Amino acid sequence: MKVTALGGGHGLFATLRALRNTNSEITAIVTVADNGGSSGRLRSEFNSLPPGDLRMALAALCGDDEWGRGWAEIMQYRFTSEGEMNGHALGNLLLTALWDRDGDPVGGLDRVGALLKVVGRVLPMSLDPLTIEAKFLDGNVIRGQVEVGSYRGTLEELRIMPTRPETSIPRAAREAIEAIADSEWITIGPGSWYSSVMPHLLLEEELESILSSQAKKLIVLNLDDPHGDELSGTSPHHHLAVMQRFAPSLRFDIALADTSAARYGSALESKVREMGGRLVLADLTQKSDPHHHDWEKLASAFSHIFSTESVR
């Protein structure tokens, strides 16, 4: 079964770790708007895609043997020093080196994927590094993934823009559009809503591909985390309302949430039905950290949904 997973960061990492245990043919499509940390520094210096979220996706799909696991650990290794190397992940440097040498972001990802023996393929949502810009009700216009993600306010407008001056309109990667069109299932989320989830619905070509795809669509809702992303402390149906506001034509089949979301009752169920879907509740949290998804529990939930929905 062909599954395309949309997202970025730690949320997509959990989804991909889960999917690789469902015997699915997986394609990850990853946001490319990060401007912080090692990724932001490399992006600025080399005018390249930010590599961090792409690196994490590759690590999540690494081969389940000594070679794959070992290389995944190496890709995630971060330098600690008093100099300019401090904070850089080795995988970020490797990806940036390949892109700088060959000028081929997708080819570089495929080469590293072959090295790690990844189960599936990792693609950027765009071949251009993107910038997130948000306007809030207080009148402030905030630009940059890190800055938008840390700002607290009522959102009025959200958009993505190309960073390179020679590109006037953000473009979707052709391979990403082809993967979406060829999917049997599309998953979206979890993750930082404005910076990891919503960009996939703000890129016009990608949204059109999602809307026209015959694939079943599954939204993985975020867990409650008072110290989480820019929407922390808000309800899951508010997350869906944000999605609906910027992509009003979007319909999905399943909204997957942790059992703790049951306390939102009819408000959540009504919003899910309004967007064409069915709410599925399952225990999805880590025992040691209830604010993060347990990928093994996610895998179990995915397997159940994929098997039951295929016969509905």
GROMACS .gro file of N, CA and C in nm, residues 179-254:
model
  228
  179ALA      N    1   0.408   1.177  -0.617
  179ALA     CA    2   0.385   1.083  -0.507
  179ALA      C    3   0.245   1.098  -0.450
  180ILE      N    4   0.199   1.222  -0.433
  180ILE     CA    5   0.064   1.245  -0.381
  180ILE      C    6  -0.039   1.186  -0.476
  181ALA      N    7  -0.021   1.209  -0.605
  181ALA     CA    8  -0.117   1.159  -0.704
  181ALA      C    9  -0.122   1.007  -0.707
  182ASP      N   10  -0.011   0.943  -0.672
  182ASP     CA   11   0.000   0.798  -0.681
  182ASP      C   12  -0.034   0.728  -0.549
  183SER      N   13  -0.075   0.804  -0.448
  183SER     CA   14  -0.096   0.748  -0.314
  183SER      C   15  -0.228   0.675  -0.301
  184GLU      N   16  -0.229   0.580  -0.207
  184GLU     CA   17  -0.354   0.518  -0.163
  184GLU      C   18  -0.400   0.581  -0.032
  185TRP      N   19  -0.305   0.627   0.048
  185TRP     CA   20  -0.334   0.700   0.171
  185TRP      C   21  -0.241   0.821   0.179
  186ILE      N   22  -0.294   0.932   0.232
  186ILE     CA   23  -0.214   1.050   0.263
  186ILE      C   24  -0.233   1.080   0.411
  187THR      N   25  -0.123   1.091   0.484
  187THR     CA   26  -0.131   1.132   0.625
  187THR      C   27  -0.079   1.274   0.638
  188ILE      N   28  -0.140   1.350   0.728
  188ILE     CA   29  -0.098   1.488   0.756
  188ILE      C   30  -0.086   1.502   0.907
  189GLY      N   31   0.031   1.548   0.953
  189GLY     CA   32   0.052   1.567   1.096
  189GLY      C   33   0.103   1.439   1.162
  190PRO      N   34   0.126   1.451   1.294
  190PRO     CA   35   0.113   1.568   1.380
  190PRO      C   36   0.233   1.660   1.363
  191GLY      N   37   0.236   1.766   1.444
  191GLY     CA   38   0.349   1.857   1.440
  191GLY      C   39   0.308   1.999   1.466
  192SER      N   40   0.406   2.087   1.467
  192SER     CA   41   0.380   2.229   1.483
  192SER      C   42   0.285   2.273   1.373
  193TRP      N   43   0.169   2.324   1.410
  193TRP     CA   44   0.060   2.341   1.313
  193TRP      C   45   0.094   2.444   1.206
  194TYR      N   46   0.150   2.558   1.247
  194TYR     CA   47   0.179   2.663   1.150
  194TYR      C   48   0.302   2.633   1.065
  195SER      N   49   0.400   2.565   1.121
  195SER     CA   50   0.528   2.550   1.051
  195SER      C   51   0.553   2.412   0.991
  196SER      N   52   0.484   2.309   1.039
  196SER     CA   53   0.507   2.174   0.986
  196SER      C   54   0.387   2.117   0.912
  197VAL      N   55   0.267   2.160   0.949
  197VAL     CA   56   0.145   2.105   0.891
  197VAL      C   57   0.086   2.198   0.785
  198MET      N   58   0.057   2.321   0.823
  198MET     CA   59  -0.011   2.414   0.734
  198MET      C   60   0.066   2.447   0.606
  199PRO      N   61   0.200   2.453   0.605
  199PRO     CA   62   0.268   2.484   0.478
  199PRO      C   63   0.229   2.391   0.363
  200HIS      N   64   0.195   2.267   0.393
  200HIS     CA   65   0.155   2.175   0.287
  200HIS      C   66   0.023   2.216   0.223
  201LEU      N   67  -0.057   2.292   0.295
  201LEU     CA   68  -0.186   2.337   0.243
  201LEU      C   69  -0.178   2.479   0.189
  202LEU      N   70  -0.066   2.546   0.210
  202LEU     CA   71  -0.047   2.682   0.161
  202LEU      C   72   0.026   2.686   0.027
  203LEU      N   73   0.092   2.578  -0.008
  203LEU     CA   74   0.160   2.568  -0.138
  203LEU      C   75   0.056   2.524  -0.241
  204GLU      N   76   0.021   2.613  -0.331
  204GLU     CA   77  -0.097   2.593  -0.417
  204GLU      C   78  -0.091   2.463  -0.495
  205GLU      N   79   0.022   2.434  -0.558
  205GLU     CA   80   0.033   2.311  -0.636
  205GLU      C   81   0.012   2.187  -0.550
  206GLU      N   82   0.068   2.189  -0.430
  206GLU     CA   83   0.055   2.073  -0.343
  206GLU      C   84  -0.088   2.056  -0.295
  207LEU      N   85  -0.152   2.166  -0.257
  207LEU     CA   86  -0.292   2.158  -0.213
  207LEU      C   87  -0.380   2.105  -0.325
  208GLU      N   88  -0.361   2.155  -0.446
  208GLU     CA   89  -0.441   2.107  -0.559
  208GLU      C   90  -0.422   1.957  -0.580
  209SER      N   91  -0.299   1.911  -0.563
  209SER     CA   92  -0.271   1.768  -0.578
  209SER      C   93  -0.339   1.687  -0.469
  210ILE      N   94  -0.338   1.738  -0.345
  210ILE     CA   95  -0.405   1.669  -0.234
  210ILE      C   96  -0.555   1.662  -0.259
  211LEU      N   97  -0.613   1.774  -0.302
  211LEU     CA   98  -0.758   1.779  -0.324
  211LEU      C   99  -0.802   1.688  -0.438
  212SER      N  100  -0.720   1.677  -0.541
  212SER     CA  101  -0.758   1.595  -0.657
  212SER      C  102  -0.722   1.448  -0.641
  213SER      N  103  -0.638   1.416  -0.543
  213SER     CA  104  -0.597   1.277  -0.523
  213SER      C  105  -0.714   1.190  -0.479
  214GLN      N  106  -0.717   1.069  -0.529
  214GLN     CA  107  -0.820   0.972  -0.490
  214GLN      C  108  -0.783   0.899  -0.361
  215ALA      N  109  -0.668   0.931  -0.306
  215ALA     CA  110  -0.622   0.864  -0.183
  215ALA      C  111  -0.712   0.898  -0.066
  216LYS      N  112  -0.723   0.803   0.027
  216LYS     CA  113  -0.787   0.834   0.154
  216LYS      C  114  -0.693   0.923   0.235
  217LYS      N  115  -0.752   1.009   0.315
  217LYS     CA  116  -0.672   1.109   0.387
  217LYS      C  117  -0.693   1.096   0.537
  218LEU      N  118  -0.583   1.099   0.610
  218LEU     CA  119  -0.582   1.078   0.755
  218LEU      C  120  -0.509   1.194   0.821
  219ILE      N  121  -0.578   1.265   0.911
  219ILE     CA  122  -0.518   1.372   0.989
  219ILE      C  123  -0.481   1.317   1.126
  220VAL      N  124  -0.355   1.331   1.166
  220VAL     CA  125  -0.313   1.293   1.300
  220VAL      C  126  -0.309   1.419   1.385
  221LEU      N  127  -0.400   1.427   1.482
  221LEU     CA  128  -0.412   1.548   1.563
  221LEU      C  129  -0.305   1.551   1.673
  222ASN      N  130  -0.267   1.671   1.709
  222ASN     CA  131  -0.163   1.689   1.811
  222ASN      C  132  -0.213   1.648   1.949
  223LEU      N  133  -0.118   1.610   2.032
  223LEU     CA  134  -0.146   1.587   2.173
  223LEU      C  135  -0.148   1.720   2.247
  224ASP      N  136  -0.218   1.723   2.359
  224ASP     CA  137  -0.216   1.842   2.443
  224ASP      C  138  -0.076   1.861   2.502
  225ASP      N  139  -0.022   1.980   2.486
  225ASP     CA  140   0.109   2.011   2.541
  225ASP      C  141   0.112   2.160   2.575
  226PRO      N  142   0.104   2.193   2.704
  226PRO     CA  143   0.100   2.334   2.743
  226PRO      C  144   0.225   2.411   2.704
  227HIS      N  145   0.333   2.339   2.675
  227HIS     CA  146   0.458   2.404   2.638
  227HIS      C  147   0.496   2.371   2.494
  228GLY      N  148   0.396   2.338   2.412
  228GLY     CA  149   0.422   2.294   2.277
  228GLY      C  150   0.431   2.406   2.176
  229ASP      N  151   0.360   2.390   2.062
  229ASP     CA  152   0.374   2.483   1.951
  229ASP      C  153   0.290   2.608   1.972
  230GLU      N  154   0.276   2.686   1.864
  230GLU     CA  155   0.207   2.814   1.871
  230GLU      C  156   0.058   2.801   1.904
  231LEU      N  157   0.001   2.681   1.891
  231LEU     CA  158  -0.139   2.658   1.925
  231LEU      C  159  -0.155   2.579   2.053
  232SER      N  160  -0.048   2.569   2.132
  232SER     CA  161  -0.057   2.495   2.258
  232SER      C  162  -0.163   2.558   2.347
  233GLY      N  163  -0.238   2.471   2.413
  233GLY     CA  164  -0.346   2.518   2.499
  233GLY      C  165  -0.479   2.533   2.430
  234THR      N  166  -0.481   2.513   2.298
  234THR     CA  167  -0.608   2.519   2.224
  234THR      C  168  -0.656   2.378   2.193
  235SER      N  169  -0.782   2.366   2.159
  235SER     CA  170  -0.844   2.235   2.138
  235SER      C  171  -0.809   2.179   2.001
  236PRO      N  172  -0.821   2.047   1.984
  236PRO     CA  173  -0.796   1.989   1.852
  236PRO      C  174  -0.894   2.037   1.746
  237HIS      N  175  -1.019   2.068   1.785
  237HIS     CA  176  -1.111   2.119   1.683
  237HIS      C  177  -1.073   2.261   1.641
  238HIS      N  178  -1.002   2.334   1.727
  238HIS     CA  179  -0.948   2.464   1.684
  238HIS      C  180  -0.838   2.443   1.580
  239HIS      N  181  -0.755   2.342   1.600
  239HIS     CA  182  -0.653   2.309   1.500
  239HIS      C  183  -0.718   2.281   1.364
  240LEU      N  184  -0.826   2.202   1.366
  240LEU     CA  185  -0.896   2.171   1.242
  240LEU      C  186  -0.960   2.295   1.182
  241ALA      N  187  -1.010   2.384   1.266
  241ALA     CA  188  -1.071   2.508   1.216
  241ALA      C  189  -0.967   2.594   1.143
  242VAL      N  190  -0.844   2.598   1.195
  242VAL     CA  191  -0.737   2.670   1.127
  242VAL      C  192  -0.711   2.608   0.991
  243MET      N  193  -0.704   2.476   0.987
  243MET     CA  194  -0.684   2.405   0.862
  243MET      C  195  -0.797   2.436   0.763
  244GLN      N  196  -0.919   2.433   0.812
  244GLN     CA  197  -1.037   2.457   0.729
  244GLN      C  198  -1.038   2.601   0.676
  245ARG      N  199  -0.993   2.694   0.757
  245ARG     CA  200  -0.993   2.834   0.717
  245ARG      C  201  -0.902   2.859   0.597
  246PHE      N  202  -0.786   2.796   0.596
  246PHE     CA  203  -0.690   2.821   0.489
  246PHE      C  204  -0.702   2.722   0.373
  247ALA      N  205  -0.771   2.611   0.395
  247ALA     CA  206  -0.796   2.513   0.289
  247ALA      C  207  -0.940   2.467   0.299
  248PRO      N  208  -1.037   2.556   0.269
  248PRO     CA  209  -1.179   2.526   0.293
  248PRO      C  210  -1.232   2.407   0.214
  249SER      N  211  -1.166   2.371   0.105
  249SER     CA  212  -1.212   2.258   0.025
  249SER      C  213  -1.158   2.124   0.073
  250LEU      N  214  -1.068   2.127   0.170
  250LEU     CA  215  -1.006   2.002   0.217
  250LEU      C  216  -1.108   1.913   0.287
  251ARG      N  217  -1.110   1.788   0.247
  251ARG     CA  218  -1.190   1.685   0.313
  251ARG      C  219  -1.099   1.568   0.346
  252PHE      N  220  -1.126   1.502   0.457
  252PHE     CA  221  -1.046   1.387   0.493
  252PHE      C  222  -1.136   1.275   0.541
  253ASP      N  223  -1.080   1.156   0.550
  253ASP     CA  224  -1.158   1.038   0.588
  253ASP      C  225  -1.151   1.009   0.737
  254ILE      N  226  -1.033   1.028   0.795
  254ILE     CA  227  -1.012   0.993   0.936
  254ILE      C  228  -0.937   1.105   1.007
   0.00000   0.00000   0.00000
